[in-house]
Short mmCIF file of C-alpha atoms and ligand atoms in Angstrom, two decimals:
data_model
loop_
_atom_site.label_atom_id
_atom_site.label_comp_id
_atom_site.label_asym_id
_atom_site.label_seq_id
_atom_site.Cartn_x
_atom_site.Cartn_y
_atom_site.Cartn_z
CA MET M 1 112.41 110.28 111.88
CA ARG M 2 111.68 109.33 115.45
CA LEU M 3 108.47 108.85 117.39
CA LEU M 4 108.07 109.39 121.12
CA THR M 5 104.82 108.23 122.70
CA ALA M 6 103.46 108.99 126.16
CA GLY M 7 100.26 108.20 128.00
CA GLU M 8 98.58 105.76 130.35
CA SER M 9 95.50 103.83 129.20
CA HIS M 10 93.18 105.62 131.66
CA GLY M 11 95.23 108.82 132.01
CA PRO M 12 93.98 112.10 130.52
CA ALA M 13 95.39 111.58 127.02
CA LEU M 14 97.87 109.81 124.78
CA THR M 15 100.56 112.01 123.22
CA GLY M 16 102.95 111.60 120.30
CA ILE M 17 105.88 113.64 119.03
CA ILE M 18 107.36 112.95 115.60
CA GLU M 19 110.74 114.47 115.01
CA GLY M 20 112.46 114.63 111.61
CA LEU M 21 109.51 115.12 109.25
CA PRO M 22 110.34 117.24 106.21
CA ALA M 23 108.55 120.57 105.80
CA GLY M 24 105.80 120.83 103.20
CA LEU M 25 103.91 117.59 103.85
CA ARG M 26 100.14 118.05 103.76
CA ILE M 27 98.42 116.20 106.60
CA ASP M 28 94.74 115.31 106.37
CA ALA M 29 93.47 114.92 109.95
CA GLY M 30 90.37 113.16 108.58
CA ARG M 31 92.52 110.35 107.18
CA ILE M 32 94.29 109.95 110.52
CA ASP M 33 90.93 109.76 112.30
CA ALA M 34 89.76 107.13 109.81
CA ALA M 35 92.84 105.02 110.66
CA LEU M 36 92.16 105.53 114.39
CA LYS M 37 88.59 104.41 113.84
CA ARG M 38 89.75 101.23 112.11
CA ARG M 39 92.07 100.52 115.07
CA GLN M 40 89.06 100.72 117.38
CA ALA M 41 87.01 98.26 115.37
CA GLY M 42 86.87 94.50 114.95
CA PHE M 43 84.88 91.53 116.12
CA GLY M 44 85.95 90.50 119.62
CA ARG M 45 86.95 93.87 121.04
CA GLY M 46 85.94 94.79 124.58
CA GLY M 47 83.73 97.44 126.18
CA ARG M 48 86.33 100.22 126.17
CA MET M 49 85.97 100.77 122.45
CA ARG M 50 82.32 101.75 122.91
CA ILE M 51 83.48 104.55 125.23
CA GLU M 52 86.26 106.03 123.09
CA SER M 53 86.01 107.77 119.73
CA ASP M 54 89.69 108.41 119.06
CA THR M 55 90.48 111.61 117.17
CA VAL M 56 93.79 113.38 116.69
CA ARG M 57 94.49 116.95 117.87
CA PHE M 58 97.68 118.71 116.75
CA THR M 59 99.48 121.17 119.02
CA ALA M 60 102.78 121.81 117.20
CA GLY M 61 104.66 121.39 113.93
CA LEU M 62 101.69 122.03 111.65
CA ARG M 63 100.31 125.23 110.11
CA ASP M 64 97.26 125.26 107.88
CA GLY M 65 97.54 121.48 107.57
CA VAL M 66 101.16 121.51 106.32
CA THR M 67 104.26 120.39 108.27
CA LEU M 68 106.78 123.06 109.24
CA GLY M 69 109.85 120.83 109.72
CA SER M 70 109.59 121.31 113.49
CA PRO M 71 108.53 118.46 115.84
CA LEU M 72 104.96 117.39 115.11
CA CYS M 73 103.10 117.05 118.41
CA PHE M 74 99.62 115.59 118.80
CA TYR M 75 97.33 114.02 121.37
CA ILE M 76 94.34 111.69 121.53
CA ASP M 77 91.96 112.12 124.46
CA ASN M 78 91.08 109.18 126.71
CA LYS M 79 87.35 109.79 127.21
CA ASP M 80 87.32 107.03 129.83
CA HIS M 81 89.62 109.17 132.00
CA ALA M 82 86.50 110.93 133.28
CA ALA M 83 85.56 107.68 135.04
CA TRP M 84 89.13 107.10 136.24
CA ALA M 85 90.17 110.62 137.28
CA SER M 86 90.26 109.75 141.00
CA VAL M 87 92.43 106.67 140.31
CA MET M 88 94.69 107.95 137.53
CA GLY M 89 94.88 111.71 138.18
CA PRO M 90 98.41 112.83 137.31
CA THR M 91 98.76 115.21 140.25
CA GLU M 92 96.28 113.75 142.72
CA ALA M 93 94.94 110.19 142.89
CA ASP M 94 93.69 107.61 145.37
CA THR M 95 96.27 104.88 144.72
CA GLY M 96 94.39 102.51 147.04
CA GLN M 97 91.66 102.08 144.40
CA ARG M 98 91.59 99.61 141.48
CA ARG M 99 94.81 97.90 142.57
CA LEU M 100 95.92 94.88 140.56
CA THR M 101 98.09 92.40 142.44
CA ALA M 102 96.97 89.07 140.90
CA VAL M 103 99.38 89.53 137.99
CA ARG M 104 98.31 88.23 134.58
CA PRO M 105 100.70 85.68 133.06
CA GLY M 106 101.74 86.93 129.63
CA HIS M 107 101.20 90.61 130.51
CA ALA M 108 103.93 93.00 131.71
CA ASP M 109 102.31 93.02 135.19
CA PHE M 110 104.83 90.76 136.94
CA ALA M 111 108.09 91.73 135.24
CA GLY M 112 107.21 95.43 135.29
CA SER M 113 106.31 95.40 138.99
CA VAL M 114 109.59 93.65 139.85
CA LYS M 115 111.54 96.10 137.68
CA TYR M 116 110.21 99.22 139.42
CA GLY M 117 109.49 97.72 142.86
CA PHE M 118 105.74 98.42 142.53
CA SER M 119 103.25 96.71 144.86
CA ASP M 120 100.42 97.61 142.45
CA ALA M 121 100.68 96.37 138.86
CA ARG M 122 98.25 99.15 137.81
CA ASN M 123 101.41 101.32 137.54
CA VAL M 124 102.64 98.88 134.88
CA LEU M 125 99.55 97.80 132.98
CA GLU M 126 98.35 101.34 132.34
CA ARG M 127 101.40 101.98 130.19
CA ALA M 128 101.95 98.46 128.85
CA SER M 129 98.34 98.45 127.56
CA ALA M 130 97.82 98.22 123.83
CA ARG M 131 95.94 101.51 124.11
CA GLU M 132 99.36 103.06 123.36
CA THR M 133 98.99 101.77 119.81
CA ALA M 134 96.52 104.59 119.07
CA VAL M 135 99.51 106.97 118.97
CA ARG M 136 101.40 104.64 116.69
CA VAL M 137 98.45 104.46 114.31
CA ALA M 138 98.24 108.28 114.17
CA ALA M 139 102.01 108.49 113.53
CA GLY M 140 101.71 105.73 110.93
CA ALA M 141 99.00 107.67 109.12
CA VAL M 142 101.36 110.68 108.97
CA ALA M 143 104.08 108.41 107.59
CA ALA M 144 101.58 106.96 105.08
CA ALA M 145 100.88 110.51 103.84
CA LEU M 146 104.61 110.96 103.23
CA LEU M 147 104.84 107.58 101.49
CA ALA M 148 101.82 108.42 99.31
CA GLU M 149 103.85 111.36 97.91
CA LEU M 150 106.42 108.74 96.90
CA SER M 151 103.79 106.36 95.45
CA VAL M 152 104.53 103.80 98.20
CA GLU M 153 101.58 102.14 99.94
CA VAL M 154 101.29 99.83 102.94
CA GLY M 155 98.40 97.44 103.61
CA ALA M 156 97.68 94.58 106.01
CA HIS M 157 95.29 91.70 106.60
CA ILE M 158 94.85 88.75 108.93
CA VAL M 159 96.00 85.40 107.58
CA ASN M 160 95.41 83.20 110.64
CA THR M 161 93.11 83.39 113.64
CA GLY M 162 93.57 80.87 116.43
CA GLY M 163 95.14 78.33 114.08
CA VAL M 164 92.58 78.76 111.28
CA ALA M 165 94.49 79.81 108.15
CA ALA M 166 93.07 82.06 105.42
CA SER M 167 93.20 80.93 101.79
CA ASP M 168 96.74 81.42 100.50
CA LYS M 169 96.67 84.42 98.19
CA ARG M 170 99.02 87.38 97.89
CA TYR M 171 97.54 90.88 97.63
CA SER M 172 99.07 94.25 96.78
CA ALA M 173 98.93 96.99 99.41
CA ALA M 174 96.30 98.80 97.30
CA GLU M 175 94.09 95.69 97.16
CA LEU M 176 94.36 95.32 100.92
CA ASN M 177 93.44 98.96 101.50
CA GLN M 178 90.50 98.90 99.08
CA ASN M 179 88.93 96.28 101.32
CA ASP M 180 89.74 97.92 104.63
CA THR M 181 86.67 96.77 106.55
CA LYS M 182 87.79 93.21 105.88
CA PHE M 183 84.63 91.76 107.38
CA ASP M 184 85.54 93.00 110.89
CA VAL M 185 88.07 90.21 111.37
CA GLY M 186 90.80 91.27 108.91
CA ALA M 187 89.89 88.62 106.31
CA MET M 188 89.85 89.29 102.55
CA THR M 189 87.12 86.78 101.66
CA GLU M 190 83.72 85.98 103.12
CA THR M 191 84.66 82.32 103.65
CA ASP M 192 87.77 83.21 105.65
CA ALA M 193 85.80 85.81 107.62
CA ALA M 194 83.21 83.22 108.64
CA ALA M 195 85.93 80.79 109.76
CA PHE M 196 87.76 83.50 111.75
CA LYS M 197 84.53 84.69 113.37
CA ALA M 198 83.66 81.17 114.48
CA VAL M 199 87.00 80.84 116.33
CA ILE M 200 86.64 84.25 117.99
CA GLN M 201 83.05 83.46 119.01
CA ARG M 202 84.19 80.18 120.57
CA ALA M 203 86.92 82.01 122.54
CA MET M 204 84.34 84.57 123.71
CA ASP M 205 81.88 81.85 124.76
CA GLU M 206 84.65 80.15 126.73
CA LYS M 207 85.73 83.46 128.39
CA ASP M 208 89.06 83.02 126.66
CA THR M 209 91.20 84.99 124.17
CA VAL M 210 92.67 84.23 120.76
CA GLY M 211 95.72 85.36 118.74
CA GLY M 212 96.85 84.85 115.17
CA ILE M 213 98.99 86.09 112.29
CA ALA M 214 98.88 89.40 110.40
CA GLU M 215 100.49 89.95 107.00
CA VAL M 216 101.77 93.39 105.98
CA VAL M 217 102.56 94.32 102.37
CA VAL M 218 104.53 97.36 101.17
CA SER M 219 104.08 98.13 97.46
CA GLY M 220 106.01 100.65 95.35
CA LEU M 221 109.37 100.65 97.13
CA PRO M 222 112.24 100.64 94.61
CA ALA M 223 115.36 98.48 95.00
CA GLY M 224 118.05 100.07 97.15
CA ILE M 225 116.28 101.14 100.38
CA GLY M 226 118.15 99.93 103.46
CA SER M 227 121.75 98.76 103.45
CA TYR M 228 123.90 95.64 103.44
CA VAL M 229 127.02 97.43 104.70
CA HIS M 230 126.29 97.20 108.43
CA TYR M 231 123.97 95.09 110.58
CA ASP M 232 122.13 98.03 112.13
CA ARG M 233 121.46 99.72 108.80
CA LYS M 234 119.60 96.82 107.20
CA LEU M 235 115.99 97.39 106.18
CA SER M 236 115.26 93.97 107.66
CA THR M 237 116.66 95.08 111.05
CA ALA M 238 114.30 98.08 111.05
CA LEU M 239 111.28 95.98 110.00
CA PHE M 240 111.91 93.25 112.60
CA ALA M 241 112.22 95.93 115.29
CA ALA M 242 109.13 97.86 114.16
CA LEU M 243 106.79 94.87 114.03
CA GLY M 244 108.38 93.20 117.04
CA SER M 245 107.72 96.32 119.14
CA VAL M 246 103.94 95.92 118.90
CA GLN M 247 102.17 94.58 122.00
CA SER M 248 101.58 90.79 121.80
CA VAL M 249 103.91 90.19 118.83
CA LYS M 250 106.12 87.16 119.45
CA CYS M 251 107.40 86.38 115.96
CA VAL M 252 108.19 88.44 112.85
CA GLU M 253 108.86 86.91 109.44
CA ILE M 254 110.01 88.33 106.12
CA GLY M 255 109.00 86.54 102.92
CA LEU M 256 108.73 82.79 103.41
CA GLY M 257 109.95 83.23 107.01
CA LYS M 258 109.63 79.95 108.92
CA ALA M 259 108.58 78.21 105.70
CA TYR M 260 112.19 78.43 104.47
CA ALA M 261 113.29 75.76 106.96
CA PRO M 262 112.38 72.61 104.97
CA LEU M 263 113.45 73.97 101.57
CA PHE M 264 116.70 73.39 99.69
CA GLY M 265 118.44 76.43 98.24
CA SER M 266 117.30 75.52 94.74
CA GLU M 267 113.68 75.84 95.91
CA ALA M 268 114.07 78.83 98.23
CA HIS M 269 115.20 81.78 96.14
CA ASP M 270 113.72 84.07 93.50
CA GLU M 271 115.52 83.40 90.24
CA LEU M 272 116.12 86.26 87.82
CA PHE M 273 115.10 86.31 84.17
CA ILE M 274 115.38 88.89 81.40
CA GLU M 275 112.08 90.11 79.96
CA GLY M 276 111.94 93.07 77.58
CA GLY M 277 115.59 93.72 78.35
CA ARG M 278 114.96 94.10 82.10
CA PRO M 279 115.72 91.74 85.01
CA VAL M 280 112.49 90.28 86.44
CA ARG M 281 111.47 87.66 89.01
CA ARG M 282 108.56 85.27 88.77
CA THR M 283 108.40 84.64 92.52
CA ASN M 284 108.76 86.72 95.70
CA ARG M 285 109.88 84.27 98.37
CA ALA M 286 112.37 86.78 99.78
CA GLY M 287 109.54 89.15 100.67
CA GLY M 288 111.22 92.01 98.82
CA VAL M 289 114.39 92.11 100.93
CA GLU M 290 117.78 90.63 100.03
CA GLY M 291 120.90 91.27 102.11
CA GLY M 292 119.02 93.85 104.16
CA VAL M 293 118.14 95.93 101.07
CA SER M 294 114.81 96.29 99.26
CA ASN M 295 114.98 94.50 95.89
CA GLY M 296 112.05 96.22 94.16
CA ALA M 297 109.45 93.51 94.85
CA ASP M 298 106.62 94.00 97.35
CA ILE M 299 107.86 93.80 100.94
CA VAL M 300 105.92 90.96 102.61
CA LEU M 301 106.00 90.62 106.39
CA ARG M 302 104.16 88.46 108.90
CA ALA M 303 103.73 89.00 112.62
CA THR M 304 102.37 86.38 115.02
CA LEU M 305 100.41 87.77 117.97
CA LYS M 306 99.91 85.76 121.13
CA PRO M 307 96.39 85.62 122.59
CA ILE M 308 95.68 88.63 124.85
CA PRO M 309 96.84 87.79 128.40
CA THR M 310 93.69 89.08 130.13
CA VAL M 311 91.84 85.77 130.15
CA MET M 312 88.42 86.29 131.75
CA LYS M 313 88.20 82.78 133.17
CA GLY M 314 91.55 83.40 134.88
CA LEU M 315 95.01 81.81 134.78
CA LYS M 316 96.91 80.36 137.71
CA THR M 317 99.15 83.01 139.22
CA VAL M 318 100.26 84.51 142.53
CA ASP M 319 99.36 87.70 144.32
CA ILE M 320 102.58 89.77 144.26
CA ASN M 321 101.91 91.17 147.73
CA THR M 322 100.50 88.24 149.71
CA LYS M 323 102.58 85.67 147.76
CA GLN M 324 99.49 83.42 147.80
CA PRO M 325 98.31 81.40 144.80
CA CYS M 326 95.22 82.81 143.06
CA LEU M 327 93.61 83.30 139.66
CA SER M 328 94.70 86.22 137.45
CA ALA M 329 92.58 89.36 137.65
CA PRO M 330 89.64 89.62 135.21
CA GLU M 331 90.33 93.20 133.96
CA ARG M 332 88.05 94.47 131.19
CA SER M 333 89.84 93.65 127.93
CA ASP M 334 89.45 92.33 124.41
CA CYS M 335 88.88 88.70 123.40
CA CYS M 336 90.57 89.24 120.04
CA ALA M 337 92.25 92.40 118.73
CA LEU M 338 93.58 91.06 115.43
CA PHE M 339 91.58 93.48 113.25
CA ALA M 340 93.08 96.38 115.22
CA ALA M 341 96.51 94.74 115.14
CA ALA M 342 96.47 94.74 111.32
CA GLU M 343 96.02 98.53 111.41
CA VAL M 344 98.74 98.91 114.04
CA LEU M 345 101.23 96.70 112.18
CA LYS M 346 100.51 98.54 108.94
CA SER M 347 101.16 101.82 110.79
CA VAL M 348 104.47 100.85 112.38
CA THR M 349 105.62 99.47 109.02
CA ALA M 350 104.71 102.75 107.27
CA PHE M 351 106.66 104.68 109.89
CA ALA M 352 109.74 102.45 109.56
CA VAL M 353 109.66 102.51 105.75
CA ALA M 354 109.23 106.31 105.65
CA HIS M 355 112.20 106.62 108.01
CA GLU M 356 114.31 104.33 105.79
CA ALA M 357 113.30 106.25 102.65
CA LEU M 358 114.34 109.54 104.29
CA LEU M 359 117.70 108.01 105.30
CA VAL M 360 118.39 107.41 101.60
CA THR M 361 117.03 110.71 100.27
CA GLY M 362 117.81 113.16 103.07
CA GLY M 363 116.22 116.56 102.44
CA ASP M 364 114.49 119.23 104.49
CA THR M 365 111.46 119.68 102.27
CA MET M 366 109.00 117.31 100.60
CA ASP M 367 109.99 118.76 97.21
CA THR M 368 113.60 117.69 97.75
CA VAL M 369 112.58 114.30 99.16
CA ARG M 370 110.28 113.63 96.19
CA GLN M 371 112.81 114.70 93.59
CA ARG M 372 115.65 112.64 95.14
CA PHE M 373 113.42 109.62 95.70
CA PHE M 374 112.28 109.35 92.09
CA SER M 375 115.92 109.82 90.95
CA LEU M 376 117.08 106.73 92.88
CA PRO M 377 118.87 104.13 90.70
CA GLY M 378 116.18 101.57 91.67
CA PHE M 379 113.74 103.31 89.30
CA SER M 380 115.92 102.75 86.22
CA VAL M 381 116.83 99.04 86.41
C1 EPS O 1 92.88 99.30 124.45
C2 EPS O 1 92.26 99.78 125.55
C3 EPS O 1 92.19 98.98 126.78
C4 EPS O 1 92.11 97.49 126.46
C5 EPS O 1 93.22 97.04 125.54
C6 EPS O 1 93.53 97.96 124.42
O1 EPS O 1 91.04 99.44 127.42
P1 EPS O 1 90.56 99.01 128.88
O2 EPS O 1 91.81 98.51 129.60
O3 EPS O 1 90.02 100.25 129.49
O4 EPS O 1 89.55 97.96 128.63
O5 EPS O 1 90.89 97.20 125.83
O6 EPS O 1 94.36 96.86 126.30
C7 EPS O 1 94.97 95.66 126.31
C8 EPS O 1 94.73 94.70 125.46
C9 EPS O 1 95.99 95.45 127.33
O7 EPS O 1 96.71 94.44 127.22
O8 EPS O 1 96.08 96.24 128.24
C10 EPS O 1 92.95 100.07 123.20
O9 EPS O 1 92.57 101.25 123.12
O10 EPS O 1 93.40 99.45 122.21
#
């Protein structure tokens, strides 16, 4: 399965094409729209989210709500384009308007402008914007529908906001999804939510931004998805790439991740025991992946997101045209997008896991995929 995305933040629409979906998968557009709505929510988001009401429209690959095996094509309108048509019109635009030359440190503005020789970073930021993640959430909801047929579920929550850590408790994907409003800040408990909100409020008051850590959990995956035989076929390779591709992510961990560093081997691994004649583990430090292959435990991933680079009070920078020192441009943006990021990270994980499952099963139709999936050796250990 492969996803192509297209679209500028203030262009007419965002578009996605998913290639490689089996035929016979029922898609509920209402569920996709619910995921898109969650991506728009969260305490600390900016003014744009009051303008948009993201909904998916299919144009190919679907008939009567069921996939045909052909490329699935969809789009999400940018309502705000109406206000930007003269600046961002695809065939005609006044490129002298809304220029951004005081590049924002941490954003793609500088590196992207150098790469393409642009004198206006608008050409960069429109595409680098996290608005693109709307397409990835829609695609992730399609992948989640496929995974649901295989009894695999993906959930996510926020475990750290601006250095404030949530209480240390592991949840299943189903538990995470049952509580999908998560107090508007991605927290699972009221106490954590209050602590997260206080940090975000402080950042807002100080015209600043704040990042944090999201945890993603995949439940229901049997042992044997992925591969140890080659570096680029490891499940871990796919998961690192998927989470690492999300805007603002600077670190991806599987299982204990960075917390492995101080441990000795005798403390670091998940020992095996026999219970009722079957091999079991009492811990999941590996995060469900050993040697690049799923081991039957929940997959547990963490992604650290840097604070959003559009800092309203400004950062020291230079104007790329005048080469004079200045403060970075105060573009409208979010103070904290962690709640949305949890939905995005859950979505890219669902897409990657569905892709990996299909690599193992093959199959043109959902019937074949289902039958082969539940016959995998991982279900009879
Ligand atoms: C976003 C839409 C954007 C930003 C944000 C994500 O809307 P606007 O630029 O019109 O305010 O709020 O983009 C960024 C964080 C970024 O780095 O560009 C969205 O739909 O998620």
